[in-house]
Coordinates of N, CA and C in Angstrom, one line a residue:
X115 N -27.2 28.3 -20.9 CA -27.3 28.1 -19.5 C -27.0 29.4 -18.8
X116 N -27.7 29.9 -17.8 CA -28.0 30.7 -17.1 C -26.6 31.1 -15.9
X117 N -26.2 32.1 -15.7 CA -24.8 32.2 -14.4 C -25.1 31.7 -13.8
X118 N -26.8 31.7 -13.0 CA -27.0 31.3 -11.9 C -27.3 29.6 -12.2
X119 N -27.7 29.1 -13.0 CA -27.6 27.7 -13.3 C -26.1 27.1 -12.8
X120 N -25.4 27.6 -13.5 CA -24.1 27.0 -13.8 C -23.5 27.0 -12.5
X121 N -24.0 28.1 -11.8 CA -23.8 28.3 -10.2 C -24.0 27.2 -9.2
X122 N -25.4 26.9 -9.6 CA -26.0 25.9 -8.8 C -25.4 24.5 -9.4
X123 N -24.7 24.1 -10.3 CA -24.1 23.2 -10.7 C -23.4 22.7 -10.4
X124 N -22.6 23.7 -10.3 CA -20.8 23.4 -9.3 C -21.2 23.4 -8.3
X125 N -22.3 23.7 -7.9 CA -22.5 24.0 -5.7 C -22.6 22.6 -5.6
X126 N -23.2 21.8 -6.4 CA -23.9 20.5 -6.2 C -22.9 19.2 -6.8
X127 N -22.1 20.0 -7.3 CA -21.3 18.5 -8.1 C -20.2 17.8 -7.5
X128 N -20.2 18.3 -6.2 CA -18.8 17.5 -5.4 C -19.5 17.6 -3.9
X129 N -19.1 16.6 -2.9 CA -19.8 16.7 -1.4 C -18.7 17.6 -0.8
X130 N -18.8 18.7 -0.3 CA -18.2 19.2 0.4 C -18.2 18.6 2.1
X131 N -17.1 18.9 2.4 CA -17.4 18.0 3.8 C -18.5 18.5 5.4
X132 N -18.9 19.9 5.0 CA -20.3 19.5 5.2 C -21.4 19.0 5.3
X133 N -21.5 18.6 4.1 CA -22.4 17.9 3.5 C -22.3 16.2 3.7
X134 N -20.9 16.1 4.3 CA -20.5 15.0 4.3 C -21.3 14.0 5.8
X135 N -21.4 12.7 5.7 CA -21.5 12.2 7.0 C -20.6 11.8 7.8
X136 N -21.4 12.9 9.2 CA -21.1 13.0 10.2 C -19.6 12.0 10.9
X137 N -19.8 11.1 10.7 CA -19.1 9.8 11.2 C -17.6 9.3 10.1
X138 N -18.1 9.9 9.0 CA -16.8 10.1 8.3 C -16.3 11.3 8.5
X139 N -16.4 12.3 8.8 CA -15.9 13.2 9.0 C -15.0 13.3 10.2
X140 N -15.1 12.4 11.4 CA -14.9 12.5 12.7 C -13.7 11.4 12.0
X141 N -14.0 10.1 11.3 CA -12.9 9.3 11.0 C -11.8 10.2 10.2
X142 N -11.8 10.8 9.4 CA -10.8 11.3 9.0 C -10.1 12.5 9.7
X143 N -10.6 12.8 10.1 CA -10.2 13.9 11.4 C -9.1 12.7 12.5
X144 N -10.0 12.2 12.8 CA -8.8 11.1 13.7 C -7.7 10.1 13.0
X145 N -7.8 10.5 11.8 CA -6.6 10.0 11.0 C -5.7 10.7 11.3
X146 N -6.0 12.0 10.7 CA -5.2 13.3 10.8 C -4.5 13.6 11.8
X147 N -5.0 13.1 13.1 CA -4.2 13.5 14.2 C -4.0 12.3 15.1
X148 N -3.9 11.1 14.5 CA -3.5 9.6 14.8 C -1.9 9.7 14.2
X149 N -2.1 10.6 12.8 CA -0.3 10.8 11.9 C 0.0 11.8 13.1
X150 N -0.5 13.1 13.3 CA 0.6 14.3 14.0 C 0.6 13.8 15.5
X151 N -0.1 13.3 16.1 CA -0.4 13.6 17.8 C 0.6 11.8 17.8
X152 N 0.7 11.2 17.0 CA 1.4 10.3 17.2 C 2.9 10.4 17.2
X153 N 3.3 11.1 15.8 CA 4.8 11.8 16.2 C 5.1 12.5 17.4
X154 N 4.2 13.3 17.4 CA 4.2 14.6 18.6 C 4.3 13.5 20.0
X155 N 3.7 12.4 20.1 CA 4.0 11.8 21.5 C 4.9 10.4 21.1
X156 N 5.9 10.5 20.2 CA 6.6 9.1 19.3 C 5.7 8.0 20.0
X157 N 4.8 7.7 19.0 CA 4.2 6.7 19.6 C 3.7 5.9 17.9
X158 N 5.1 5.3 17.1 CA 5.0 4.7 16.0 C 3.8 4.1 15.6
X159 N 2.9 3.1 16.8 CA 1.8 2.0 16.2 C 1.0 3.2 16.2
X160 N 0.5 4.3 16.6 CA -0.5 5.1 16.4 C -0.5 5.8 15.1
X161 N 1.0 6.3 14.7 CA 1.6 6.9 13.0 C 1.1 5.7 12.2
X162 N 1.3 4.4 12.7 CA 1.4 3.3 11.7 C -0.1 3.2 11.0
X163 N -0.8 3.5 12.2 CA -2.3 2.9 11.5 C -3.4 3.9 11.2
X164 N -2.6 5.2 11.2 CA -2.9 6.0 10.1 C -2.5 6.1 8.5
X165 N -1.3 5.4 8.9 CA -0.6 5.3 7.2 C -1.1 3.7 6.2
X166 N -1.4 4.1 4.7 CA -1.3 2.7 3.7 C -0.1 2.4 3.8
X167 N -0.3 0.5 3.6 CA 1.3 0.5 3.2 C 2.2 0.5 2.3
X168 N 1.3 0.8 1.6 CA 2.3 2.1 0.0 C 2.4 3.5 0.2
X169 N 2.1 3.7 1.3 CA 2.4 5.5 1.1 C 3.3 6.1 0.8
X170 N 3.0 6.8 0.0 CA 3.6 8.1 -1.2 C 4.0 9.5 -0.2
X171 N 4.9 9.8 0.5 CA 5.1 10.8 1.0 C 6.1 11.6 0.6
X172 N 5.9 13.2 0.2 CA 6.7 13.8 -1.0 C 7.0 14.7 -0.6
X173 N 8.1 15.5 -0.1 CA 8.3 17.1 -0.4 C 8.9 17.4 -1.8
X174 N 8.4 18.6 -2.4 CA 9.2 18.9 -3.6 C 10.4 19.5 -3.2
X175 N 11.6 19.4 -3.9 CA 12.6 20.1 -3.6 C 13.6 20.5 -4.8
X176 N 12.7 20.8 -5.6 CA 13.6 21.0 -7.1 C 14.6 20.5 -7.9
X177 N 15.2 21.3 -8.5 CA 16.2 20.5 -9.2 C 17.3 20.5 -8.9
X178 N 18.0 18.6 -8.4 CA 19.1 18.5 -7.9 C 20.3 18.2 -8.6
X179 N 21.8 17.8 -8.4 CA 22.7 17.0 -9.5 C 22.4 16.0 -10.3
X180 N 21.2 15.0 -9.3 CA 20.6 14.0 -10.0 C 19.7 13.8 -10.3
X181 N 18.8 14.8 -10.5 CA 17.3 14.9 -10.6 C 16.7 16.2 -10.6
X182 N 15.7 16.0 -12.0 CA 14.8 17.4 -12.9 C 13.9 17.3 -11.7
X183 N 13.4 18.3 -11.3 CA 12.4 18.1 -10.5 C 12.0 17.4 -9.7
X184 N 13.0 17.3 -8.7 CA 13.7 16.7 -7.6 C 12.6 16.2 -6.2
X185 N 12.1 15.4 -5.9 CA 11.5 15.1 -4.7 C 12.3 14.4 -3.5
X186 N 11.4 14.8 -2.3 CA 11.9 13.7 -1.1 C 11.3 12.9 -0.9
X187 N 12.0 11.7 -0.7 CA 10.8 10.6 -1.0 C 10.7 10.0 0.7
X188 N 9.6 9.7 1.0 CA 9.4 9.2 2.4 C 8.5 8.0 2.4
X189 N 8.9 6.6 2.8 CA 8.0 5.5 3.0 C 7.5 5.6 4.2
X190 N 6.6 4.4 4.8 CA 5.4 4.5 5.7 C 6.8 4.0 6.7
X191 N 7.2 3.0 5.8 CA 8.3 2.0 6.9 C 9.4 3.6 8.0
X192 N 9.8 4.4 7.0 CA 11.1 5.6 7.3 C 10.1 6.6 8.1
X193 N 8.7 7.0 8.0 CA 8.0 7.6 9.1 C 7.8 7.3 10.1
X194 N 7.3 5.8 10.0 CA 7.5 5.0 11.6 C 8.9 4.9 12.1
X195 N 9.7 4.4 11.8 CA 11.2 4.4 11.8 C 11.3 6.0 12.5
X196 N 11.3 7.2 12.0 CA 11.7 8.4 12.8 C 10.9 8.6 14.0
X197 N 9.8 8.5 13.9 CA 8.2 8.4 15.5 C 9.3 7.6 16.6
X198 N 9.6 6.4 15.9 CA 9.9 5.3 17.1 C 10.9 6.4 17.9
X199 N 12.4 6.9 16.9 CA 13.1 7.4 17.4 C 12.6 9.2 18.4
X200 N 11.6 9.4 18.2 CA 11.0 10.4 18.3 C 11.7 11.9 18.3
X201 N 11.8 12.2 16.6 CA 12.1 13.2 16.2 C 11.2 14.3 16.2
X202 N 9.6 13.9 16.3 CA 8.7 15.3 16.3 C 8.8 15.4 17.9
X203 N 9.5 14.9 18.2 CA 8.4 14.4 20.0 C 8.5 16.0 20.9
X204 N 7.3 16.0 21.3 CA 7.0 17.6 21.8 C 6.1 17.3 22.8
X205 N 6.6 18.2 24.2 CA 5.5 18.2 25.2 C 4.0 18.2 24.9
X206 N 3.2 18.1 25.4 CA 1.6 18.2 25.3 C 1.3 19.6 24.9
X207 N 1.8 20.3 26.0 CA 1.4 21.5 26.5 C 2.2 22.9 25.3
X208 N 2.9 21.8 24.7 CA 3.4 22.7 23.5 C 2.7 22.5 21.8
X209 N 1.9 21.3 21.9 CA 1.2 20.8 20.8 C 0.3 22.1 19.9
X210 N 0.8 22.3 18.7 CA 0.1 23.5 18.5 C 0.0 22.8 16.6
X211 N -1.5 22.2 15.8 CA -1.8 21.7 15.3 C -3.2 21.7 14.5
X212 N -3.4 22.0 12.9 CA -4.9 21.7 12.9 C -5.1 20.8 11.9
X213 N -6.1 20.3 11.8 CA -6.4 19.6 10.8 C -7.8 20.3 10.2
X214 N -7.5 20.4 8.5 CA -8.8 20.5 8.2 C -9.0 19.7 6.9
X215 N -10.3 19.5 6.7 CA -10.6 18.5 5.4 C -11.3 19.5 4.7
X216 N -10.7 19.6 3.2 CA -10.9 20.3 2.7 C -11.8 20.3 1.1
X217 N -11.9 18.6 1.2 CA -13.2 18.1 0.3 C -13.3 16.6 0.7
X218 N -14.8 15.8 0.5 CA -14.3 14.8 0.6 C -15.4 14.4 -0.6
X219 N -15.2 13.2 -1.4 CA -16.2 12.4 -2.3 C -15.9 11.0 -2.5
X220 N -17.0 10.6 -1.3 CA -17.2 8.9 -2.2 C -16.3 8.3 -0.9
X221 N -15.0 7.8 -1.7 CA -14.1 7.2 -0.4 C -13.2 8.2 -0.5
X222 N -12.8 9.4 -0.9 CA -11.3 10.1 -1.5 C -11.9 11.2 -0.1
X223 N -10.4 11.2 0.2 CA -11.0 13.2 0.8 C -9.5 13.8 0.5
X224 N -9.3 15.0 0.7 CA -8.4 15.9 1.0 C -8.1 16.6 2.3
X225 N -6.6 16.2 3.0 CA -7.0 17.0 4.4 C -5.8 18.4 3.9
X226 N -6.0 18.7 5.2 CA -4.4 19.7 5.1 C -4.2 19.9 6.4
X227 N -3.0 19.4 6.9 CA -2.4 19.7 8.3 C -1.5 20.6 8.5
X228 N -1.7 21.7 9.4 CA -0.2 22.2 9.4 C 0.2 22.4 11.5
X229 N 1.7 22.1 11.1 CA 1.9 22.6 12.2 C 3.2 23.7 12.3
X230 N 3.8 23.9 13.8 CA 4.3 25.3 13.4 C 6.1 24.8 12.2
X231 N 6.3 23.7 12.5 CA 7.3 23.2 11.4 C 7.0 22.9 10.1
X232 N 5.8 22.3 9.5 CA 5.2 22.1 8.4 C 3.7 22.3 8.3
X233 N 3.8 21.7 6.9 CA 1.9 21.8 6.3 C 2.4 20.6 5.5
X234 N 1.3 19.6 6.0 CA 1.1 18.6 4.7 C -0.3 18.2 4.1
X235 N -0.3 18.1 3.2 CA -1.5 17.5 2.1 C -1.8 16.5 1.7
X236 N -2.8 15.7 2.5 CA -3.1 14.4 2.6 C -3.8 14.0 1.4
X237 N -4.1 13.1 0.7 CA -4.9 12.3 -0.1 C -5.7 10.9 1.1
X238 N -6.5 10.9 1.5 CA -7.1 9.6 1.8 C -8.0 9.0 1.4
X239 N -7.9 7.5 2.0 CA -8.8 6.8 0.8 C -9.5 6.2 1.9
X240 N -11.2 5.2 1.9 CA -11.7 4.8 3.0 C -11.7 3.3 2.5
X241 N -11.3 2.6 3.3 CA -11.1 1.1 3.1 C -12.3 0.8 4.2
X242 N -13.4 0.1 3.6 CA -14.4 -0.5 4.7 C -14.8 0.4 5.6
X243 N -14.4 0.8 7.0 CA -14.7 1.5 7.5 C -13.5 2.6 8.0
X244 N -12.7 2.7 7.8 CA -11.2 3.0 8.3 C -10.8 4.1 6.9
X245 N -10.5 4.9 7.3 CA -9.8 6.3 6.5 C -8.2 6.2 6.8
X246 N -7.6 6.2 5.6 CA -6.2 6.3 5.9 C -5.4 7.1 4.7
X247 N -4.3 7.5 5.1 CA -3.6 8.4 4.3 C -3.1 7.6 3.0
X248 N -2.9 7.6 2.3 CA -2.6 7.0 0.9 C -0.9 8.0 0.1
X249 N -0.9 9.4 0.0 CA -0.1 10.2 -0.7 C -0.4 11.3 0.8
X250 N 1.2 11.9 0.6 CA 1.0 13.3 1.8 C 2.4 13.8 0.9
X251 N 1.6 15.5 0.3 CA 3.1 16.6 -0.6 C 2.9 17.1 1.1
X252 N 4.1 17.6 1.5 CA 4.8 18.0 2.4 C 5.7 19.0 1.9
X253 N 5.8 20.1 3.2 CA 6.2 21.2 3.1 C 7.2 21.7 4.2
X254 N 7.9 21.7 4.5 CA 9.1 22.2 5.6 C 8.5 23.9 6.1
X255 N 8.3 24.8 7.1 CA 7.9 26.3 6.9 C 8.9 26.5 7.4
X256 N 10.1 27.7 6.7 CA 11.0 28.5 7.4 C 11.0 28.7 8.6
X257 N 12.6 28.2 9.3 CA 12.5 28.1 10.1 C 13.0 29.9 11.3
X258 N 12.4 30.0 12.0 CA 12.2 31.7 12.6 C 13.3 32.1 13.4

């Protein structure tokens, strides 16, 4: 097989979200900022119905006294729970946030949000018509 074959193989073998429709694309995007723009105005039912209700929410944090390769574990119930109390909560005019999707295929996409406190890495999945977060590895950014 030819470089340029092989080339054109991989270009073709996953939908990049270009390629993706239009209308999914806009849904997962309003996931993404239904999770941050919801904290950002504590407004829990908005966080809520961006999250499954198994969500897997992880920062890695190495190895602790009790644990090899130590995670923070975060349920959907303990994210809503902090929104209500509104621990992200930040004026409008200071919202500073992006969302980008950085593959999607079938019902799965990949986003990445970051804002000026973290970056997190979404897994979502599309139930009928509705995109929602499923797993988010999370990242804390040094703080300045």
């Amino acid at each position: 097989m030819s470089i340029t074959a092989l080339f054109a193989l991989l270009a073709f073998s996953s939908t990049a979200p270009a390629e993706t429709d239009k209308s999914a694309i806009a849904a997962i995007e309003a996931t993404c900022f239904d999770y941050i723009d919801g904290q950002l105005e504590a407004n829990p039912q908005r966080v809520a119905r961006a999250l499954h209700p198994d969500l897997a929410k992880r920062a890695a944090i190495g190895d602790t006294p009790d644990e090899r390769l130590g995670l923070r574990r975060m349920s959907k119930e303990e994210l809503v729970s902090l929104t209500k109390q509104g621990v992200l909560k930040t004026p409008k005019e200071q919202w500073d946030r992006t969302c980008k999707i950085l593959d999607v295929t079938d019902n799965a996409a990949s986003v990445r949000l970051e804002t000026p406190w973290f970056v997190d890495y979404f897994h979502m999945g599309r139930f009928g018509d509705r995109w929602i977060i499923v797993n988010a590895l999370w990242y804390s950014k040094p703080k300045k």
